[in-house]
Amino acid sequence: STKGAEAALVRDGLLERGANVRVVDVACLGEAPLAADITSEEVFQAAGTTRASVAGDRGAAVTKAARGAAAIVVQAYASGELAGVIAIG
């Protein structure tokens, strides 16, 4: 199942407290349940691939999504933009 409502609740609570928040969509299938600041296609591009290229292979899609998300987080940390990460799902 998707976690859009839960992610929105966490995002909104952090925003209300003055935090800068970026939602990263690591979904491998279907449409995003929540408008993300970083789309799943951007996540796959960060892993050196496209979402379409791993369609039909859930194992490869999950692996590539994890690699792309990790690359995005490392880049945000290196540039001083990252104070923490919350994963939902």
mmCIF file with all atom_site columns, C-alpha atoms in Angstrom:
data_model
loop_
_atom_site.group_PDB
_atom_site.id
_atom_site.type_symbol
_atom_site.label_atom_id
_atom_site.label_alt_id
_atom_site.label_comp_id
_atom_site.label_asym_id
_atom_site.label_entity_id
_atom_site.label_seq_id
_atom_site.pdbx_PDB_ins_code
_atom_site.Cartn_x
_atom_site.Cartn_y
_atom_site.Cartn_z
_atom_site.occupancy
_atom_site.B_iso_or_equiv
_atom_site.pdbx_formal_charge
_atom_site.auth_seq_id
_atom_site.auth_comp_id
_atom_site.auth_asym_id
_atom_site.auth_atom_id
_atom_site.pdbx_PDB_model_num
ATOM 1  C CA . SER A 1 1  ? 0.000  0.000  0.000   1.00 0.00 ? 1  SER A CA 1
ATOM 2  C CA . THR A 1 2  ? 1.049  3.583  -0.471  1.00 0.00 ? 2  THR A CA 1
ATOM 3  C CA . LYS A 1 3  ? 1.984  5.906  2.349   1.00 0.00 ? 3  LYS A CA 1
ATOM 4  C CA . GLY A 1 4  ? 0.863  9.250  0.913   1.00 0.00 ? 4  GLY A CA 1
ATOM 5  C CA . ALA A 1 5  ? -1.417 10.221 3.796   1.00 0.00 ? 5  ALA A CA 1
ATOM 6  C CA . GLU A 1 6  ? 1.215  9.326  6.384   1.00 0.00 ? 6  GLU A CA 1
ATOM 7  C CA . ALA A 1 7  ? 3.939  11.212 4.506   1.00 0.00 ? 7  ALA A CA 1
ATOM 8  C CA . ALA A 1 8  ? 1.683  14.265 4.212   1.00 0.00 ? 8  ALA A CA 1
ATOM 9  C CA . LEU A 1 9  ? 0.976  14.184 7.955   1.00 0.00 ? 9  LEU A CA 1
ATOM 10 C CA . VAL A 1 10 ? 4.693  14.062 8.818   1.00 0.00 ? 10 VAL A CA 1
ATOM 11 C CA . ARG A 1 11 ? 5.582  16.701 6.198   1.00 0.00 ? 11 ARG A CA 1
ATOM 12 C CA . ASP A 1 12 ? 2.858  19.082 7.340   1.00 0.00 ? 12 ASP A CA 1
ATOM 13 C CA . GLY A 1 13 ? 3.782  18.666 11.007  1.00 0.00 ? 13 GLY A CA 1
ATOM 14 C CA . LEU A 1 14 ? 7.420  19.467 10.279  1.00 0.00 ? 14 LEU A CA 1
ATOM 15 C CA . LEU A 1 15 ? 6.499  22.453 8.095   1.00 0.00 ? 15 LEU A CA 1
ATOM 16 C CA . GLU A 1 16 ? 4.266  23.809 10.885  1.00 0.00 ? 16 GLU A CA 1
ATOM 17 C CA . ARG A 1 17 ? 7.308  23.712 13.157  1.00 0.00 ? 17 ARG A CA 1
ATOM 18 C CA . GLY A 1 18 ? 9.420  25.682 10.688  1.00 0.00 ? 18 GLY A CA 1
ATOM 19 C CA . ALA A 1 19 ? 11.468 22.847 9.213   1.00 0.00 ? 19 ALA A CA 1
ATOM 20 C CA . ASN A 1 20 ? 12.527 22.763 5.583   1.00 0.00 ? 20 ASN A CA 1
ATOM 21 C CA . VAL A 1 21 ? 11.096 19.560 4.142   1.00 0.00 ? 21 VAL A CA 1
ATOM 22 C CA . ARG A 1 22 ? 11.623 17.733 0.870   1.00 0.00 ? 22 ARG A CA 1
ATOM 23 C CA . VAL A 1 23 ? 9.514  14.730 -0.042  1.00 0.00 ? 23 VAL A CA 1
ATOM 24 C CA . VAL A 1 24 ? 11.347 12.156 -2.143  1.00 0.00 ? 24 VAL A CA 1
ATOM 25 C CA . ASP A 1 25 ? 9.172  9.695  -4.076  1.00 0.00 ? 25 ASP A CA 1
ATOM 26 C CA . VAL A 1 26 ? 10.858 6.284  -4.253  1.00 0.00 ? 26 VAL A CA 1
ATOM 27 C CA . ALA A 1 27 ? 7.779  4.477  -5.592  1.00 0.00 ? 27 ALA A CA 1
ATOM 28 C CA . CYS A 1 28 ? 8.518  1.825  -8.172  1.00 0.00 ? 28 CYS A CA 1
ATOM 29 C CA . LEU A 1 29 ? 4.969  1.361  -9.443  1.00 0.00 ? 29 LEU A CA 1
ATOM 30 C CA . GLY A 1 30 ? 1.953  3.543  -10.082 1.00 0.00 ? 30 GLY A CA 1
ATOM 31 C CA . GLU A 1 31 ? 1.350  7.209  -9.529  1.00 0.00 ? 31 GLU A CA 1
ATOM 32 C CA . ALA A 1 32 ? 2.747  9.153  -6.610  1.00 0.00 ? 32 ALA A CA 1
ATOM 33 C CA . PRO A 1 33 ? 0.241  9.292  -3.744  1.00 0.00 ? 33 PRO A CA 1
ATOM 34 C CA . LEU A 1 34 ? 1.620  12.704 -2.759  1.00 0.00 ? 34 LEU A CA 1
ATOM 35 C CA . ALA A 1 35 ? 3.202  15.477 -4.804  1.00 0.00 ? 35 ALA A CA 1
ATOM 36 C CA . ALA A 1 36 ? 6.921  15.003 -4.231  1.00 0.00 ? 36 ALA A CA 1
ATOM 37 C CA . ASP A 1 37 ? 9.670  17.582 -4.363  1.00 0.00 ? 37 ASP A CA 1
ATOM 38 C CA . ILE A 1 38 ? 11.904 14.940 -5.942  1.00 0.00 ? 38 ILE A CA 1
ATOM 39 C CA . THR A 1 39 ? 10.002 12.619 -8.273  1.00 0.00 ? 39 THR A CA 1
ATOM 40 C CA . SER A 1 40 ? 10.547 8.906  -8.651  1.00 0.00 ? 40 SER A CA 1
ATOM 41 C CA . GLU A 1 41 ? 11.938 9.524  -12.135 1.00 0.00 ? 41 GLU A CA 1
ATOM 42 C CA . GLU A 1 42 ? 14.561 11.842 -10.621 1.00 0.00 ? 42 GLU A CA 1
ATOM 43 C CA . VAL A 1 43 ? 15.377 9.123  -8.092  1.00 0.00 ? 43 VAL A CA 1
ATOM 44 C CA . PHE A 1 44 ? 15.907 6.576  -10.871 1.00 0.00 ? 44 PHE A CA 1
ATOM 45 C CA . GLN A 1 45 ? 17.999 9.082  -12.837 1.00 0.00 ? 45 GLN A CA 1
ATOM 46 C CA . ALA A 1 46 ? 20.220 9.532  -9.767  1.00 0.00 ? 46 ALA A CA 1
ATOM 47 C CA . ALA A 1 47 ? 20.763 5.757  -9.922  1.00 0.00 ? 47 ALA A CA 1
ATOM 48 C CA . GLY A 1 48 ? 21.793 5.997  -13.565 1.00 0.00 ? 48 GLY A CA 1
ATOM 49 C CA . THR A 1 49 ? 18.635 4.497  -15.004 1.00 0.00 ? 49 THR A CA 1
ATOM 50 C CA . THR A 1 50 ? 14.982 5.236  -15.719 1.00 0.00 ? 50 THR A CA 1
ATOM 51 C CA . ARG A 1 51 ? 11.846 3.955  -14.100 1.00 0.00 ? 51 ARG A CA 1
ATOM 52 C CA . ALA A 1 52 ? 10.717 2.535  -17.436 1.00 0.00 ? 52 ALA A CA 1
ATOM 53 C CA . SER A 1 53 ? 13.902 0.515  -17.844 1.00 0.00 ? 53 SER A CA 1
ATOM 54 C CA . VAL A 1 54 ? 13.207 -1.492 -14.679 1.00 0.00 ? 54 VAL A CA 1
ATOM 55 C CA . ALA A 1 55 ? 9.449  -1.809 -15.153 1.00 0.00 ? 55 ALA A CA 1
ATOM 56 C CA . GLY A 1 56 ? 8.372  -5.406 -14.689 1.00 0.00 ? 56 GLY A CA 1
ATOM 57 C CA . ASP A 1 57 ? 11.349 -6.298 -12.470 1.00 0.00 ? 57 ASP A CA 1
ATOM 58 C CA . ARG A 1 58 ? 10.379 -5.304 -8.952  1.00 0.00 ? 58 ARG A CA 1
ATOM 59 C CA . GLY A 1 59 ? 13.684 -6.456 -7.459  1.00 0.00 ? 59 GLY A CA 1
ATOM 60 C CA . ALA A 1 60 ? 15.715 -4.323 -9.859  1.00 0.00 ? 60 ALA A CA 1
ATOM 61 C CA . ALA A 1 61 ? 13.333 -1.389 -9.404  1.00 0.00 ? 61 ALA A CA 1
ATOM 62 C CA . VAL A 1 62 ? 13.588 -1.466 -5.600  1.00 0.00 ? 62 VAL A CA 1
ATOM 63 C CA . THR A 1 63 ? 17.384 -1.774 -5.764  1.00 0.00 ? 63 THR A CA 1
ATOM 64 C CA . LYS A 1 64 ? 17.718 1.135  -8.195  1.00 0.00 ? 64 LYS A CA 1
ATOM 65 C CA . ALA A 1 65 ? 15.269 3.293  -6.221  1.00 0.00 ? 65 ALA A CA 1
ATOM 66 C CA . ALA A 1 66 ? 17.315 2.700  -3.059  1.00 0.00 ? 66 ALA A CA 1
ATOM 67 C CA . ARG A 1 67 ? 20.561 3.582  -4.864  1.00 0.00 ? 67 ARG A CA 1
ATOM 68 C CA . GLY A 1 68 ? 19.046 6.739  -6.323  1.00 0.00 ? 68 GLY A CA 1
ATOM 69 C CA . ALA A 1 69 ? 17.595 7.857  -2.992  1.00 0.00 ? 69 ALA A CA 1
ATOM 70 C CA . ALA A 1 70 ? 20.950 7.243  -1.321  1.00 0.00 ? 70 ALA A CA 1
ATOM 71 C CA . ALA A 1 71 ? 22.741 9.323  -3.963  1.00 0.00 ? 71 ALA A CA 1
ATOM 72 C CA . ILE A 1 72 ? 20.272 12.186 -3.488  1.00 0.00 ? 72 ILE A CA 1
ATOM 73 C CA . VAL A 1 73 ? 20.675 12.072 0.305   1.00 0.00 ? 73 VAL A CA 1
ATOM 74 C CA . VAL A 1 74 ? 24.481 11.986 0.083   1.00 0.00 ? 74 VAL A CA 1
ATOM 75 C CA . GLN A 1 75 ? 24.461 14.970 -2.271  1.00 0.00 ? 75 GLN A CA 1
ATOM 76 C CA . ALA A 1 76 ? 22.114 16.940 0.012   1.00 0.00 ? 76 ALA A CA 1
ATOM 77 C CA . TYR A 1 77 ? 24.302 16.142 3.022   1.00 0.00 ? 77 TYR A CA 1
ATOM 78 C CA . ALA A 1 78 ? 27.509 17.102 1.226   1.00 0.00 ? 78 ALA A CA 1
ATOM 79 C CA . SER A 1 79 ? 26.021 20.467 0.260   1.00 0.00 ? 79 SER A CA 1
ATOM 80 C CA . GLY A 1 80 ? 24.836 21.175 3.820   1.00 0.00 ? 80 GLY A CA 1
ATOM 81 C CA . GLU A 1 81 ? 21.141 20.945 2.953   1.00 0.00 ? 81 GLU A CA 1
ATOM 82 C CA . LEU A 1 82 ? 20.357 17.892 5.060   1.00 0.00 ? 82 LEU A CA 1
ATOM 83 C CA . ALA A 1 83 ? 19.588 17.816 8.774   1.00 0.00 ? 83 ALA A CA 1
ATOM 84 C CA . GLY A 1 84 ? 17.824 14.446 8.884   1.00 0.00 ? 84 GLY A CA 1
ATOM 85 C CA . VAL A 1 85 ? 15.936 11.734 7.036   1.00 0.00 ? 85 VAL A CA 1
ATOM 86 C CA . ILE A 1 86 ? 12.599 10.108 7.811   1.00 0.00 ? 86 ILE A CA 1
ATOM 87 C CA . ALA A 1 87 ? 11.627 7.041  5.787   1.00 0.00 ? 87 ALA A CA 1
ATOM 88 C CA . ILE A 1 88 ? 7.980  6.000  5.612   1.00 0.00 ? 88 ILE A CA 1
ATOM 89 C CA . GLY A 1 89 ? 6.893  2.712  4.119   1.00 0.00 ? 89 GLY A CA 1
#
